[in-house]
mmCIF file of C-alpha atoms in Angstrom:
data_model
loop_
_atom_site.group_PDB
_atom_site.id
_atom_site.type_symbol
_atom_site.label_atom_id
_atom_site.label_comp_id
_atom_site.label_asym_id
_atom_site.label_seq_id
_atom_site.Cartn_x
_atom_site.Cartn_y
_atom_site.Cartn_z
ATOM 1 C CA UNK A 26 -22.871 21.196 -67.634
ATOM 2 C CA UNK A 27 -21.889 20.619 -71.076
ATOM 3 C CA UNK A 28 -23.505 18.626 -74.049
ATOM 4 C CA UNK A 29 -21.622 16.050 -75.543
ATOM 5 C CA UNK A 30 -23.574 14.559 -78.718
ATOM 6 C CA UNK A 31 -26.840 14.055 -77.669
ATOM 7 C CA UNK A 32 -25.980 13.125 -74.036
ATOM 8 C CA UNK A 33 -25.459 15.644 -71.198
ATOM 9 C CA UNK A 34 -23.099 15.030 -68.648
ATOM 10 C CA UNK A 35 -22.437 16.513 -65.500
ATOM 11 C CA UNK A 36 -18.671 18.154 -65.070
ATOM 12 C CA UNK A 37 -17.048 18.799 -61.625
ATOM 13 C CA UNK A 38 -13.644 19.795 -60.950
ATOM 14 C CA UNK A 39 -13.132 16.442 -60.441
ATOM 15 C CA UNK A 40 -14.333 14.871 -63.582
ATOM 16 C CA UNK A 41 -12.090 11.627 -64.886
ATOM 17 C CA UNK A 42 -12.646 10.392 -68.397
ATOM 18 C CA UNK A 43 -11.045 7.032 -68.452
ATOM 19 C CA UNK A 44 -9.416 6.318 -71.938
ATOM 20 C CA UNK A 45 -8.868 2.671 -72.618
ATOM 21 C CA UNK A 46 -7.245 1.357 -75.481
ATOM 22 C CA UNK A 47 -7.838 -2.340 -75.678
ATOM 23 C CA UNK A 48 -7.134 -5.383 -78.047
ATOM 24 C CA UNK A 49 -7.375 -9.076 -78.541
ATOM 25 C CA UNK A 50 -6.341 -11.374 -81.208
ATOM 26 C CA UNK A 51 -9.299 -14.368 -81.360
ATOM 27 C CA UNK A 52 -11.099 -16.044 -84.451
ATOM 28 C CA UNK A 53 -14.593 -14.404 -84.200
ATOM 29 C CA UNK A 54 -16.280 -16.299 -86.928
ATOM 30 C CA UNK A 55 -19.293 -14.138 -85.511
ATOM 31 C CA UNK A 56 -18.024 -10.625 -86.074
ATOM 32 C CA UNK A 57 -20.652 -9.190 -87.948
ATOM 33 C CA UNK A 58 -23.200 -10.038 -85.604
ATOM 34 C CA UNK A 59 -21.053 -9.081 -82.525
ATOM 35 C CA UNK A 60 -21.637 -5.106 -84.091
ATOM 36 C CA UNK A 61 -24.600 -3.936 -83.491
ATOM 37 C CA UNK A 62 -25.588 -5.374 -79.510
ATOM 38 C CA UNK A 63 -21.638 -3.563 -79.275
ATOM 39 C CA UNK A 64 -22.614 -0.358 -80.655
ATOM 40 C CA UNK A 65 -26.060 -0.484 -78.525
ATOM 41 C CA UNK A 66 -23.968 -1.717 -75.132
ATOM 42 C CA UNK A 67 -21.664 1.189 -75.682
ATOM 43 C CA UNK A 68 -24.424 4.011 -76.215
ATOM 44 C CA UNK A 69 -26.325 2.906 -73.040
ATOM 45 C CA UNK A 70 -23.311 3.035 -70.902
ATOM 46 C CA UNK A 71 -22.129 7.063 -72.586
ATOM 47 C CA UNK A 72 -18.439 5.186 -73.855
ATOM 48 C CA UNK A 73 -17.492 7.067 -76.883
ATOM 49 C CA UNK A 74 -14.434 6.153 -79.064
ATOM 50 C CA UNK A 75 -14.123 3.565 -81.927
ATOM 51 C CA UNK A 76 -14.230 -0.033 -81.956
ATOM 52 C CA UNK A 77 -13.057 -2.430 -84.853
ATOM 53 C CA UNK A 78 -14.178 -5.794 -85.398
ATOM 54 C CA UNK A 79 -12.128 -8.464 -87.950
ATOM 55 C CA UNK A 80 -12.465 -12.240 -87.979
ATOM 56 C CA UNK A 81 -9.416 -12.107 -86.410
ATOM 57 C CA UNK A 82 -10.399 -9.925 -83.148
ATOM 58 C CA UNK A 83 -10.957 -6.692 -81.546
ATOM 59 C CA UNK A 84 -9.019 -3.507 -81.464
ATOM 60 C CA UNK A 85 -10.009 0.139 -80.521
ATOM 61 C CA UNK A 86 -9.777 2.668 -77.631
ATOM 62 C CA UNK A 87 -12.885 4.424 -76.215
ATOM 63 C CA UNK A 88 -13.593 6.733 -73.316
ATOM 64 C CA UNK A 89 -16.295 6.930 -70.483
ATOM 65 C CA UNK A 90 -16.631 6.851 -66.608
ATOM 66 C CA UNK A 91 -14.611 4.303 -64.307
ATOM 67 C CA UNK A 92 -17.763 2.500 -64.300
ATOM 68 C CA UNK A 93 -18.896 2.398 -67.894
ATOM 69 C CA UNK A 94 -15.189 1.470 -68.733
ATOM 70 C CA UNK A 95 -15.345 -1.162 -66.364
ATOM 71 C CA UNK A 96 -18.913 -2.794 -67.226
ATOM 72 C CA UNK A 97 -17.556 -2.897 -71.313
ATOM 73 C CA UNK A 98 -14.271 -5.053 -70.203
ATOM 74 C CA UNK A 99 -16.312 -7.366 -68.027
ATOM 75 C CA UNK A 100 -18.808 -7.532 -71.159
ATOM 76 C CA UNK A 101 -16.080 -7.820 -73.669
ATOM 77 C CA UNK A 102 -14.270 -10.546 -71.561
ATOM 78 C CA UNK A 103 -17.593 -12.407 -70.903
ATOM 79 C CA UNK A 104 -16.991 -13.550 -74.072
ATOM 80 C CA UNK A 105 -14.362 -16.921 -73.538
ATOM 81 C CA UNK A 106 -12.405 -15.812 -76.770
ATOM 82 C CA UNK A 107 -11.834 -12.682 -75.326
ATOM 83 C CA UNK A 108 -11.013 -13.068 -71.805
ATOM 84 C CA UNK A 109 -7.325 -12.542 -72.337
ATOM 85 C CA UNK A 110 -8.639 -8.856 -73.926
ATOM 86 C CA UNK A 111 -5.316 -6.593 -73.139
ATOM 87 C CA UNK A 112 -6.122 -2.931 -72.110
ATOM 88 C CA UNK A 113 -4.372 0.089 -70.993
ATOM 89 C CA UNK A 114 -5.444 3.342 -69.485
ATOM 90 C CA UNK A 115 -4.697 6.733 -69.336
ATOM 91 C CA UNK A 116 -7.146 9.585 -67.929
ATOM 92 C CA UNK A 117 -8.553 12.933 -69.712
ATOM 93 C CA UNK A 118 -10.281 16.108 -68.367
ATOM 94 C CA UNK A 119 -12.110 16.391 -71.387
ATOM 95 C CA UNK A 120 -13.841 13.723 -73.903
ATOM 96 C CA UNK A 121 -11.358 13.180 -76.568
ATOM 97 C CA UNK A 122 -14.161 11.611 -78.926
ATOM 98 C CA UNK A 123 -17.951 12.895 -79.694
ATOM 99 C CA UNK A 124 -19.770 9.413 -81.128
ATOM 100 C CA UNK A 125 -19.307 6.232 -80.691
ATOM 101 C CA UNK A 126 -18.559 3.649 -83.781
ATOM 102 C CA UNK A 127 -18.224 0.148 -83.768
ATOM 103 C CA UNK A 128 -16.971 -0.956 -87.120
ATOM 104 C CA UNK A 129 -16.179 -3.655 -89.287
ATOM 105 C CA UNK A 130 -12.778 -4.448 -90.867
ATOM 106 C CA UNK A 131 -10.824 -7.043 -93.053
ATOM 107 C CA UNK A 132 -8.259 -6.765 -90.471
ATOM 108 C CA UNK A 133 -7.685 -5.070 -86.479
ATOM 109 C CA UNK A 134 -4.321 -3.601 -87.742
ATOM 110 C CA UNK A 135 -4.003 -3.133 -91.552
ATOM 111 C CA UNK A 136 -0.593 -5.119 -92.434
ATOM 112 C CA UNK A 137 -1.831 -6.292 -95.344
ATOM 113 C CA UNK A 138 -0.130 -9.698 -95.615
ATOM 114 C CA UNK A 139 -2.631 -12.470 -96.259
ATOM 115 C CA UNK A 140 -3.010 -15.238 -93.501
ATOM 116 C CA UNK A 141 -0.468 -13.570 -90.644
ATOM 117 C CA UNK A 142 -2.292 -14.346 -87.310
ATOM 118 C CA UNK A 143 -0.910 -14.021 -84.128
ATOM 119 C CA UNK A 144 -3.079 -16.846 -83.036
ATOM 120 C CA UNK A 145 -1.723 -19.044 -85.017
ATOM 121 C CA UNK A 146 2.681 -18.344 -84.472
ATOM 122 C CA UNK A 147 3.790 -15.480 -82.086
ATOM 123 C CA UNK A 148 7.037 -14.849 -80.784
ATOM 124 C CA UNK A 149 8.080 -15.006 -77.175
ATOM 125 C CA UNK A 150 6.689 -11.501 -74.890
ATOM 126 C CA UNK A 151 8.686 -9.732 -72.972
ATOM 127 C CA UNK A 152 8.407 -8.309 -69.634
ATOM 128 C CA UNK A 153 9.167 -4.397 -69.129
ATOM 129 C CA UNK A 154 11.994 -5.117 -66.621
ATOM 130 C CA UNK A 155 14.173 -8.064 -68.740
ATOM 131 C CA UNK A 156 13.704 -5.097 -71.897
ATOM 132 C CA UNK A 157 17.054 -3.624 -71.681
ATOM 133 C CA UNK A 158 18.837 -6.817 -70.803
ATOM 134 C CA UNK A 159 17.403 -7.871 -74.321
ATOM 135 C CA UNK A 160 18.243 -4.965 -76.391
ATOM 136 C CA UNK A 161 21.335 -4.387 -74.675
ATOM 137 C CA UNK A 162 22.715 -7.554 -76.685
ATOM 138 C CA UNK A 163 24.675 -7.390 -79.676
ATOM 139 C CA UNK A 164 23.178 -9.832 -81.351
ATOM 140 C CA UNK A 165 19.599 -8.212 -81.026
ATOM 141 C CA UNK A 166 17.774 -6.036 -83.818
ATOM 142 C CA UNK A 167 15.814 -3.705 -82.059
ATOM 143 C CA UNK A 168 13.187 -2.525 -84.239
ATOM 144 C CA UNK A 169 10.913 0.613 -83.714
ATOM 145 C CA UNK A 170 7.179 -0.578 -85.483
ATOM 146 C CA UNK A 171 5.823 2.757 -84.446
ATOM 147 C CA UNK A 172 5.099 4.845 -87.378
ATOM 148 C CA UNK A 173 7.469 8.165 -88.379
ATOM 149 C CA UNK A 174 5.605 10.673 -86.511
ATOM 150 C CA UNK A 175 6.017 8.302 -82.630
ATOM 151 C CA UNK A 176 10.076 7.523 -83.678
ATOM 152 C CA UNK A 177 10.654 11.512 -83.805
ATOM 153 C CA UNK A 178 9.172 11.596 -80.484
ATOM 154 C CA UNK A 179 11.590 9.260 -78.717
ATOM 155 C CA UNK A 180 12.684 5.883 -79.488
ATOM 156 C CA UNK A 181 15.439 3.220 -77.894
ATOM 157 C CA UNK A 182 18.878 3.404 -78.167
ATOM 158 C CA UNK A 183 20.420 1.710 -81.473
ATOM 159 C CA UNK A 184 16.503 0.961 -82.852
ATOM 160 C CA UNK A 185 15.758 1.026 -86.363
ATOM 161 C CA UNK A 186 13.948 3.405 -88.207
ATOM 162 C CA UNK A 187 11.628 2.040 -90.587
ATOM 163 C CA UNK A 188 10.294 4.942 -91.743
ATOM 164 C CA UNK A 189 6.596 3.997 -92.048
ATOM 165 C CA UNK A 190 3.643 6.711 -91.929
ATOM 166 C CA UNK A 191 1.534 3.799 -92.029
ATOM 167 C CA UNK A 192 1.673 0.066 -90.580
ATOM 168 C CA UNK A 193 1.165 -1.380 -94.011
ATOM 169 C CA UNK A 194 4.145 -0.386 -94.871
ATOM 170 C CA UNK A 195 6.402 -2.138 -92.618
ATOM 171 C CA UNK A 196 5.925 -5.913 -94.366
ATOM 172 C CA UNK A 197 7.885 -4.636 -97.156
ATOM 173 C CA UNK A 198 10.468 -2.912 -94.477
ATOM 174 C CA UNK A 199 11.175 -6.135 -93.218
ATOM 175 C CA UNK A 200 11.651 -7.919 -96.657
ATOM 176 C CA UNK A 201 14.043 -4.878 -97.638
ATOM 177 C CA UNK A 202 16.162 -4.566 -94.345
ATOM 178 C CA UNK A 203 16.100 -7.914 -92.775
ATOM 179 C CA UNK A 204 17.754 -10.907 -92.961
ATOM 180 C CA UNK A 205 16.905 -13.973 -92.196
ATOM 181 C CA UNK A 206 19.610 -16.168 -91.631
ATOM 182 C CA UNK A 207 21.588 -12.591 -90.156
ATOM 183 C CA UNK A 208 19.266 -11.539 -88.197
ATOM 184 C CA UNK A 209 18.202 -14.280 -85.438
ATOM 185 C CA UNK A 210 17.108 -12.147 -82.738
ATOM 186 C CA UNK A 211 15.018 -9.412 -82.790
ATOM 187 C CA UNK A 212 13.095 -7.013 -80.454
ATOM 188 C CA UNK A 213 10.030 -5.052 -81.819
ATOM 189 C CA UNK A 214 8.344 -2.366 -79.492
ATOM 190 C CA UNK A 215 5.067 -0.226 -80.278
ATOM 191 C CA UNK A 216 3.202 1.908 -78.814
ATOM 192 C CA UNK A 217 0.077 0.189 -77.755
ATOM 193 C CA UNK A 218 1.411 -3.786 -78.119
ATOM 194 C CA UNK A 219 -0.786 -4.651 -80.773
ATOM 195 C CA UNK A 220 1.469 -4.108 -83.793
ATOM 196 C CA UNK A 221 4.253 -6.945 -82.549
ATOM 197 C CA UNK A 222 1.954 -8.901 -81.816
#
């Protein structure tokens, strides 16, 4: 047994924790009221992790059982503007978060640019098996929006460097390095998604 906040769990040697780290771009004219039923929803179902709200959608990652993880996607995508939520997975042993927070923000991912929405213009997605066909091209700037610390890790071939520590900074990466009329085509990769978007 071990205690986790004010919840106790139950720990075999088979114990999952299912991370999910989710997002969705949507006008939520309603975000402040969406907080607190999410913050309750999440408590009585033992996810833990952090959830941010913005008029402009969700973003977050949390952590709980198969089930619990499963009952806040169908919850989150009851909700129409939501039902194209995007989520991946990975599995822990042990919780990688103590409390649960549900918070509210000016924006999902800080860029700092007034009036960018992806719901509005968006470029064109790319499937994981046509990604080095596009790259591969000459005519292609590959750019790395990860942040310094994830491009020392491992990046793509020929990608630039921005040399961010922090998404906010890449705006003024792009206004200093790119070129419009040069630069027709380019590929951005992240981590999660949620930054090219």
């Amino acid at each position: 047994m071990a205690i986790i906040g004010d919840s106790l769990h139950a720990f075999g040697d088979h114990m999952k924790i299912i991370v999910a780290a989710l997002y969705h771009f949507s006008t939520l004219d309603d975000y402040q009221l969406m907080r607190e039923p999410l913050q309750l929803f999440c408590v009585e179902h033992d996810i833990k992790g952090s959830l941010l709200l913005a008029h402009e959608g969700i973003n977050g990652t949390v952590a709980g059982s198969r089930e619990n993880i499963d009952a806040l996607l169908i919850h989150l995508r009851s909700d129409r503007r939501m039902q194209n939520l995007e989520h991946k997975e990975s599995v822990a042993s042990e919780w990688p978060f103590y409390r649960m927070k549900v918070k509210l923000k000016k924006e999902i991912v800080t860029l700092g640019v007034e009036g960018v929405s992806p719901t509005v213009c968006v470029g064109t997605y790319v499937e994981a098996k046509d990604w080095n066909a596009v790259i591969s091209d000459p005519d292609v700037l590959v750019l790395d929006t990860r942040n310094d610390y994830e491009y020392e890790i491992g990046t793509f071939k020929g990608a630039l460097d921005p040399n961010t520590t922090s998404f906010r900074q890449f705006p003024a990466y792009v206004q200093d390095h790119c070129d419009a009329g040069k630069h027709k085509k380019v590929a951005m990769f992240c981590t999660g998604g949620i930054r090219c978007e």
